[in-house]
mmCIF file of C-alpha atoms in Angstrom:
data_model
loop_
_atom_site.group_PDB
_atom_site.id
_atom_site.type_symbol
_atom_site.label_atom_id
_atom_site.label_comp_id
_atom_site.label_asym_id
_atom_site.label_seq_id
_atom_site.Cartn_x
_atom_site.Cartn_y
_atom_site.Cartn_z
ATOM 1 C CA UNK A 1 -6.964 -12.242 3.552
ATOM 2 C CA UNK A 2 -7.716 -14.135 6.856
ATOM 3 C CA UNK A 3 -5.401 -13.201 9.573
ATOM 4 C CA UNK A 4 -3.825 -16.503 11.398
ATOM 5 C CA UNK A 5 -1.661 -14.345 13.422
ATOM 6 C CA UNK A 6 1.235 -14.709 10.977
ATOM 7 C CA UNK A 7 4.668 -13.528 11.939
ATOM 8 C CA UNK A 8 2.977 -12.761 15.486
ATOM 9 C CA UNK A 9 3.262 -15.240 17.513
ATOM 10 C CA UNK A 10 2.760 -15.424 21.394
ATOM 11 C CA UNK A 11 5.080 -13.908 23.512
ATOM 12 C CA UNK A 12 5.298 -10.283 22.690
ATOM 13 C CA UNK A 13 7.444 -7.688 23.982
ATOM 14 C CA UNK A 14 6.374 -5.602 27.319
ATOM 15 C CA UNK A 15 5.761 -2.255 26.460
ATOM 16 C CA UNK A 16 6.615 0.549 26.919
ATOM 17 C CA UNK A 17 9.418 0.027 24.946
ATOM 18 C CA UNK A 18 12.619 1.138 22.915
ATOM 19 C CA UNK A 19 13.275 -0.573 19.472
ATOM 20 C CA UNK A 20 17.149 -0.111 18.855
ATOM 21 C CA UNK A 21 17.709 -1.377 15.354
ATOM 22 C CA UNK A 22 18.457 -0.816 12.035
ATOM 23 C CA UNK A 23 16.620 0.669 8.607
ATOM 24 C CA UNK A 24 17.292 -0.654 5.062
ATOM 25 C CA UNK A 25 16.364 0.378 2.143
ATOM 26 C CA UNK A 26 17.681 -1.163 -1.205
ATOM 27 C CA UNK A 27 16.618 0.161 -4.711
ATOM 28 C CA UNK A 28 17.368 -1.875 -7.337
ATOM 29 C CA UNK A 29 16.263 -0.254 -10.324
ATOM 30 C CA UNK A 30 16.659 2.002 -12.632
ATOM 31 C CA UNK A 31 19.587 3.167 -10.289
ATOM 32 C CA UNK A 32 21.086 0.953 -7.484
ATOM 33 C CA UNK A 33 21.054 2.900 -4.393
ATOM 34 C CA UNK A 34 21.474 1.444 -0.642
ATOM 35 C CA UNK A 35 20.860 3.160 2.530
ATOM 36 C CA UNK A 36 22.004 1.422 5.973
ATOM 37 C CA UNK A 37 21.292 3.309 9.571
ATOM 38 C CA UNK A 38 21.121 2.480 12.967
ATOM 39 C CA UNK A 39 17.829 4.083 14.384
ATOM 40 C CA UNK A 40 15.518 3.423 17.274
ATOM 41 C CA UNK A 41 11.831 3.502 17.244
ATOM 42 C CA UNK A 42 9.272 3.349 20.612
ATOM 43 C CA UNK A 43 6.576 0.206 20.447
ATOM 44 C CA UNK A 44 3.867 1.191 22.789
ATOM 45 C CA UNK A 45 0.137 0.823 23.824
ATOM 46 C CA UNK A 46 -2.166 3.630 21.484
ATOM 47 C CA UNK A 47 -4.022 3.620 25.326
ATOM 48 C CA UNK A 48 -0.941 4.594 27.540
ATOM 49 C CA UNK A 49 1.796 6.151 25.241
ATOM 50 C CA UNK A 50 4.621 7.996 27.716
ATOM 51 C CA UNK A 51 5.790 11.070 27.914
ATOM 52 C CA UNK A 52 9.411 11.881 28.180
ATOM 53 C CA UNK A 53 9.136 15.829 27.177
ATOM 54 C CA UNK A 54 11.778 16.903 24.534
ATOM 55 C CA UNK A 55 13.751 13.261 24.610
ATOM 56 C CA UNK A 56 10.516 11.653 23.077
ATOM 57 C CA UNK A 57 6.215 12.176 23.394
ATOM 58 C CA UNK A 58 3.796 10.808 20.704
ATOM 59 C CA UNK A 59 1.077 13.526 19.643
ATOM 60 C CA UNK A 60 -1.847 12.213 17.749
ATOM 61 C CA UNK A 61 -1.315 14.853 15.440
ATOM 62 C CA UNK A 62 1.410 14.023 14.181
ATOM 63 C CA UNK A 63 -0.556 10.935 13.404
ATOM 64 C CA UNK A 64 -4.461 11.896 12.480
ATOM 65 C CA UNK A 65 -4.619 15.113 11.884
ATOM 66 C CA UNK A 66 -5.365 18.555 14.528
ATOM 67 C CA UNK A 67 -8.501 17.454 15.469
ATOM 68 C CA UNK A 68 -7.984 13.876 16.536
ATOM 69 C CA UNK A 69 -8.245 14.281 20.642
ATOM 70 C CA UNK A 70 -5.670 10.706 20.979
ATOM 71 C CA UNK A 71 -4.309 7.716 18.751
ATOM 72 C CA UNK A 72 -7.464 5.397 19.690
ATOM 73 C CA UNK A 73 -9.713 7.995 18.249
ATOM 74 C CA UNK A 74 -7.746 8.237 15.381
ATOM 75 C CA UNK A 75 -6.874 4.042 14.948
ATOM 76 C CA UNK A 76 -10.613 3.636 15.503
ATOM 77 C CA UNK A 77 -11.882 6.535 13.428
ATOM 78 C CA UNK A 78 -10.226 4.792 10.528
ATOM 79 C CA UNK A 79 -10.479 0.993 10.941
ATOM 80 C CA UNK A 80 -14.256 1.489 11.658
ATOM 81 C CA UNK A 81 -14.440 3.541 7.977
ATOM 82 C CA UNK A 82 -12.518 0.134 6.449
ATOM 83 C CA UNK A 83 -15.094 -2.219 8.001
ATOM 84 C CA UNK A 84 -12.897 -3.774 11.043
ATOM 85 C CA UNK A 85 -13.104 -2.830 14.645
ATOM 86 C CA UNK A 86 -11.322 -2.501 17.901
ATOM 87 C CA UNK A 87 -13.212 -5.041 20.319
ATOM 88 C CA UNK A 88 -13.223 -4.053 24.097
ATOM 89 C CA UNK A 89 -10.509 -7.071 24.481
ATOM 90 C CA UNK A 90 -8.248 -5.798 21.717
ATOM 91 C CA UNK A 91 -5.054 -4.297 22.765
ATOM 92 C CA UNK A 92 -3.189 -2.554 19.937
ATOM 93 C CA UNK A 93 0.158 -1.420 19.871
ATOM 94 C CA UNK A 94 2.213 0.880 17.804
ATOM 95 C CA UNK A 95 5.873 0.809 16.528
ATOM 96 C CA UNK A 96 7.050 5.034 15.294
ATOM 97 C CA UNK A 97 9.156 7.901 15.905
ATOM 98 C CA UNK A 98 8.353 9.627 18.682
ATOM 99 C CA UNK A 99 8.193 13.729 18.760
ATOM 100 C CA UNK A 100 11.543 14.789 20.264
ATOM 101 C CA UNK A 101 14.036 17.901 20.648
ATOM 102 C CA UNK A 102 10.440 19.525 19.039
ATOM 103 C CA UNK A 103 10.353 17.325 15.430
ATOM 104 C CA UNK A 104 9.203 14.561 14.062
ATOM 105 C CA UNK A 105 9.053 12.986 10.864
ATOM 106 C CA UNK A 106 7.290 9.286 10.523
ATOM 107 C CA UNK A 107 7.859 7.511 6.941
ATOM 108 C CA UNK A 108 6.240 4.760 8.271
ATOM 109 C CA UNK A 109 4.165 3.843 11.402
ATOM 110 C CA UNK A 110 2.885 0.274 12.208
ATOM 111 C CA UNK A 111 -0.374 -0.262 14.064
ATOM 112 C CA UNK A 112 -0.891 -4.000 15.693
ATOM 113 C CA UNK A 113 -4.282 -4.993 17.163
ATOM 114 C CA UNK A 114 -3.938 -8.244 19.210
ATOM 115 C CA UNK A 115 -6.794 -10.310 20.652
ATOM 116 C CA UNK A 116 -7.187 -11.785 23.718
ATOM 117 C CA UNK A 117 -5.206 -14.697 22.095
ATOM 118 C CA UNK A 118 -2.435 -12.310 22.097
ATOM 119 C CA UNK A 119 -2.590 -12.577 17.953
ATOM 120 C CA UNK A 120 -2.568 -10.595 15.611
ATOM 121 C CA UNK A 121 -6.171 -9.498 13.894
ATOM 122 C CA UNK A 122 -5.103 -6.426 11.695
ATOM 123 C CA UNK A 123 -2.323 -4.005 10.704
ATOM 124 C CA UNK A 124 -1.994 -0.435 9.822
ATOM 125 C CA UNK A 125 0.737 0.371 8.325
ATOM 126 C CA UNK A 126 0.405 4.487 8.107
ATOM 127 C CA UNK A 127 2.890 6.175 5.760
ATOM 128 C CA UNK A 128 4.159 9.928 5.506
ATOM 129 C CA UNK A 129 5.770 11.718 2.545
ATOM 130 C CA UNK A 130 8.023 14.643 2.594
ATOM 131 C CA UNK A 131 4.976 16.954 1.275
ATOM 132 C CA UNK A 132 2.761 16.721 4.307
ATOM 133 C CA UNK A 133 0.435 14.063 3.155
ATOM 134 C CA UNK A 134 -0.569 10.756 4.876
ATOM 135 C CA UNK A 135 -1.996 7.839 3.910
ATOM 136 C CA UNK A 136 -2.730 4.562 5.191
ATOM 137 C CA UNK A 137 -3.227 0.853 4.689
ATOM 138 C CA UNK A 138 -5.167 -2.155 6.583
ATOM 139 C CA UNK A 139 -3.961 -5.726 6.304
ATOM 140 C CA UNK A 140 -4.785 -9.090 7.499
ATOM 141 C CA UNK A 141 -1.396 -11.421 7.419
ATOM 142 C CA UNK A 142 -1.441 -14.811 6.235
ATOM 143 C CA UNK A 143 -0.059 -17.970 8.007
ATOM 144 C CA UNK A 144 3.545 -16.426 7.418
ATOM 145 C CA UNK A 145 2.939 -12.635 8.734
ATOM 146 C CA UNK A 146 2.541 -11.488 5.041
ATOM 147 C CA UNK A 147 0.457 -9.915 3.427
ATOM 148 C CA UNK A 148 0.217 -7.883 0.052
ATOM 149 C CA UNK A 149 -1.629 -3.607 -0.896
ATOM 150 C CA UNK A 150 -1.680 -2.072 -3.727
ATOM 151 C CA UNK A 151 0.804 0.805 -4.186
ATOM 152 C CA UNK A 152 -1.749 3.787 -3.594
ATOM 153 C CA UNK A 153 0.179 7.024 -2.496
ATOM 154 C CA UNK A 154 3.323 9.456 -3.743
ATOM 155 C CA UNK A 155 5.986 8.787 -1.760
ATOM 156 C CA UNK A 156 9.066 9.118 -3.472
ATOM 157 C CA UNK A 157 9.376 11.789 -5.958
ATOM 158 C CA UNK A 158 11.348 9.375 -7.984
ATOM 159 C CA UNK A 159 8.654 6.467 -8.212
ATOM 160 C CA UNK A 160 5.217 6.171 -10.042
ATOM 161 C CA UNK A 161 1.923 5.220 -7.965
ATOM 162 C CA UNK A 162 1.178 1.827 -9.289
ATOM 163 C CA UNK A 163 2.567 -1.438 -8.439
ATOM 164 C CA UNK A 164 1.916 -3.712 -5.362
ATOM 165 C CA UNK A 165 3.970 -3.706 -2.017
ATOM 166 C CA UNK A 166 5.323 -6.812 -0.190
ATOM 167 C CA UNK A 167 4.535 -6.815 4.102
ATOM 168 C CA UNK A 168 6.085 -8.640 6.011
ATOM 169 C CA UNK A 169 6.022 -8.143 9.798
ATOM 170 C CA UNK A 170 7.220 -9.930 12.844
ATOM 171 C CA UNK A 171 7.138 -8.909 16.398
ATOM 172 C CA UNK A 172 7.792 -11.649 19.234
ATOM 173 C CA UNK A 173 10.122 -11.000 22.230
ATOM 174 C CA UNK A 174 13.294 -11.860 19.981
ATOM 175 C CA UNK A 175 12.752 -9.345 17.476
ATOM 176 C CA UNK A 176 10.284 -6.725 16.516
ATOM 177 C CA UNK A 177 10.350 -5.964 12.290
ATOM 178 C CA UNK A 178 8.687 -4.373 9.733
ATOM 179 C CA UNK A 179 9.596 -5.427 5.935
ATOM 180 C CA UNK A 180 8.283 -3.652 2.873
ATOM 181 C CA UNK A 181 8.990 -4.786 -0.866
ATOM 182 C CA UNK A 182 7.846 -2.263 -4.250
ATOM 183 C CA UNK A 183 7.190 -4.193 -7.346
ATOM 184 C CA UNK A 184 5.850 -2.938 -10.904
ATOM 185 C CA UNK A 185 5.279 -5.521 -13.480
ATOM 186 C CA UNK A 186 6.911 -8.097 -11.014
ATOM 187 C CA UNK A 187 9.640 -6.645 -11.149
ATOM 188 C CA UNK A 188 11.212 -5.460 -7.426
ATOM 189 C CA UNK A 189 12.085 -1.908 -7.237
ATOM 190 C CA UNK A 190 12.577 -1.367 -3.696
ATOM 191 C CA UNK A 191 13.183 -2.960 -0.665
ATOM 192 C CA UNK A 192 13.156 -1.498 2.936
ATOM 193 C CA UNK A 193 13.027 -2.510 6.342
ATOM 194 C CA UNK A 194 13.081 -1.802 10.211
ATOM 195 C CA UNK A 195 14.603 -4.548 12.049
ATOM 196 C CA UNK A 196 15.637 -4.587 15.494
ATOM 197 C CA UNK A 197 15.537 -5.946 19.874
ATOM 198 C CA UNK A 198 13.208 -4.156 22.690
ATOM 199 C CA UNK A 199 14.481 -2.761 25.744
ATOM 200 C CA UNK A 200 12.235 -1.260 28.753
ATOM 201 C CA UNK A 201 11.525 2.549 27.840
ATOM 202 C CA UNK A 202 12.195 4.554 30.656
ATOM 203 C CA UNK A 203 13.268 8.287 31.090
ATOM 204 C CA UNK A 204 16.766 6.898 31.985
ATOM 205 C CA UNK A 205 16.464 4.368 28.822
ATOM 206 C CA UNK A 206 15.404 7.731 26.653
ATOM 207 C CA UNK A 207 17.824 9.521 28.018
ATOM 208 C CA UNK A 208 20.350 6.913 27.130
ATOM 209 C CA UNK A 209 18.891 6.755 23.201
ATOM 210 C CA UNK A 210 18.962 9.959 22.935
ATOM 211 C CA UNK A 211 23.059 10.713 23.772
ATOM 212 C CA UNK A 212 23.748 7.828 21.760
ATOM 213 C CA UNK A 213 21.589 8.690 18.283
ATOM 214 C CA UNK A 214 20.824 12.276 18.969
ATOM 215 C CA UNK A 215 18.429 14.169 17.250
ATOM 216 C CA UNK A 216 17.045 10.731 15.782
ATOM 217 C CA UNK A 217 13.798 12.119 14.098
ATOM 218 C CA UNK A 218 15.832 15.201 13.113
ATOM 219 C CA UNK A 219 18.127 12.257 11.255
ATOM 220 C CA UNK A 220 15.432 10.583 8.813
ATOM 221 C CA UNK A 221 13.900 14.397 7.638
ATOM 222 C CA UNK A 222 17.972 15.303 6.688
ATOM 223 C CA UNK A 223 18.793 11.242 5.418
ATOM 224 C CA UNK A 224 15.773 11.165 3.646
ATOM 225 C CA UNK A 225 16.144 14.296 1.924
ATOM 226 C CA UNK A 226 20.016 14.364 1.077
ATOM 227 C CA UNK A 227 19.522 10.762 -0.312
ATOM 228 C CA UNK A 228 16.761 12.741 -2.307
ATOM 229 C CA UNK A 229 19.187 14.905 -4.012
ATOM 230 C CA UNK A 230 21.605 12.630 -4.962
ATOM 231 C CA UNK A 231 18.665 10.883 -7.049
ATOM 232 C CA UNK A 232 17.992 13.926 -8.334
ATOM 233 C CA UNK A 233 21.172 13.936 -10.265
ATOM 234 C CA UNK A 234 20.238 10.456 -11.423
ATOM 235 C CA UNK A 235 16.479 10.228 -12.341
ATOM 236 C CA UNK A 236 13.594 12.246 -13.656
ATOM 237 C CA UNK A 237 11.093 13.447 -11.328
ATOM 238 C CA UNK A 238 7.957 11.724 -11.053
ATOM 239 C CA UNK A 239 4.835 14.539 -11.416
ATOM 240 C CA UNK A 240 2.615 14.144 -7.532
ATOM 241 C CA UNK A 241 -0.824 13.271 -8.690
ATOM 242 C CA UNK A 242 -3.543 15.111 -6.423
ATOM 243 C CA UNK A 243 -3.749 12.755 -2.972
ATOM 244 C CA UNK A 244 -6.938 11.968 -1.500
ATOM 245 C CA UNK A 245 -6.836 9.960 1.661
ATOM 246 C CA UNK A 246 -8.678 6.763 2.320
ATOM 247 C CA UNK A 247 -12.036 7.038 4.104
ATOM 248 C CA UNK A 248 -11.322 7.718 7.788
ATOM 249 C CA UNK A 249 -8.131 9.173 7.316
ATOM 250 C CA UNK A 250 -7.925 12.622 7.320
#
């Protein structure tokens, strides 16, 4: 797909910057199960993420592996191995968890190169599981700030690796958003979502997120894993096929 800037449109937000929203995640089928949470995420520049010690850093680590020296290396290490680029003008931004109180867990982190323009040329969306793997996609969003990938990587224990996933992303001033559909044989399994408003991120603004959701990334390892078990009781397991990473991702 061409990108045409899609559901980014000019105007971003400044970063640094808090995202205080919400997650969803509906499944539909073969057992109904909803999950509603109010969360907050940082959206910052890969070239000048801040440091706020224990209330929040960003290691590229956590990200690219132990031997990727920052996130540029890492975002350029891998769009370069799927045939895009970052050009000298190219800013790009990236919505996640940071690393705070000395954890982190990232189901999903979105990547956002803009142009000059201030649109939006690609989109990485990189996704964790709960086994220490990583994997990640790159889109090009249509006219709308959609785009569809093919289901590629074991994420819930509880869902096969086939099927094709619905993106749709927004991020102006108003709102910044990340939607995500599952379907197999057209028919939608899941549906989740990050929605939510920027604020300035600042130590005091950290501080602030922190005392109000503590322990945030500490919150999506133990939601994520006591939703797990009460699946468990519902549906079989799913056996986890033997991951290999796309080129440039290690």
């Amino acid at each position: 797909m061409t990108s045409s800037g899609g559901g980014v449109e000019p105007g971003r937000p400044e970063v640094p910057a808090i995202v205080h929203g919400r997650v969803r995640h509906d499944r539909r089928t073969p057992h109904t199960h909803r999950i509603r949470a109010r969360t907050y995420m940082w959206l910052v520049d890969i070239d000048d993420p801040p440091d706020h010690g224990v209330l929040g850093r960003i290691r590229p680590r956590d990200h690219f592996g132990a031997d990727c020296t920052s996130l540029r290396d890492g975002v350029e290490r891998f769009v370069t191995a799927q045939g895009e680029s970052i050009r000298p003008e190219d800013r790009v931004l990236t919505l996640t968890n940071p690393r705070a109180f000395g954890h982190v867990f990232n189901p999903l982190t979105t990547y956002y190169c803009l142009g000059p323009d201030e649109r939006l040329r690609w989109l990485i969306l990189e996704i964790h599981n709960t086994y220490g793997e990583r994997h990640a996609h790159l889109l090009h969003l249509d006219a709308r700030g959609r785009s569809q990938v093919a289901k590629e990587f074991y994420v819930s224990p509880f869902i096969s690796v086939d099927g094709m996933y619905d993106v749709a992303v927004t991020l102006t001033q108003e709102r910044v958003s990340v939607a995500i559909t599952l379907r197999q044989n057209g028919i939608r399994i899941i549906g989740t979502s990050f929605s939510g408003t920027t604020t300035p991120l600042t130590r005091r603004a950290a501080l602030r997120a922190a005392v109000v959701t503590p322990f945030v990334t500490h919150q999506v390892s133990a939601r994520i894993r006591a939703h797990g078990i009460r699946l468990w009781t519902a549906l079989p397991v799913v056996p986890r096929p033997l991951h290999q990473p796309p080129e440039g991702l290690r």
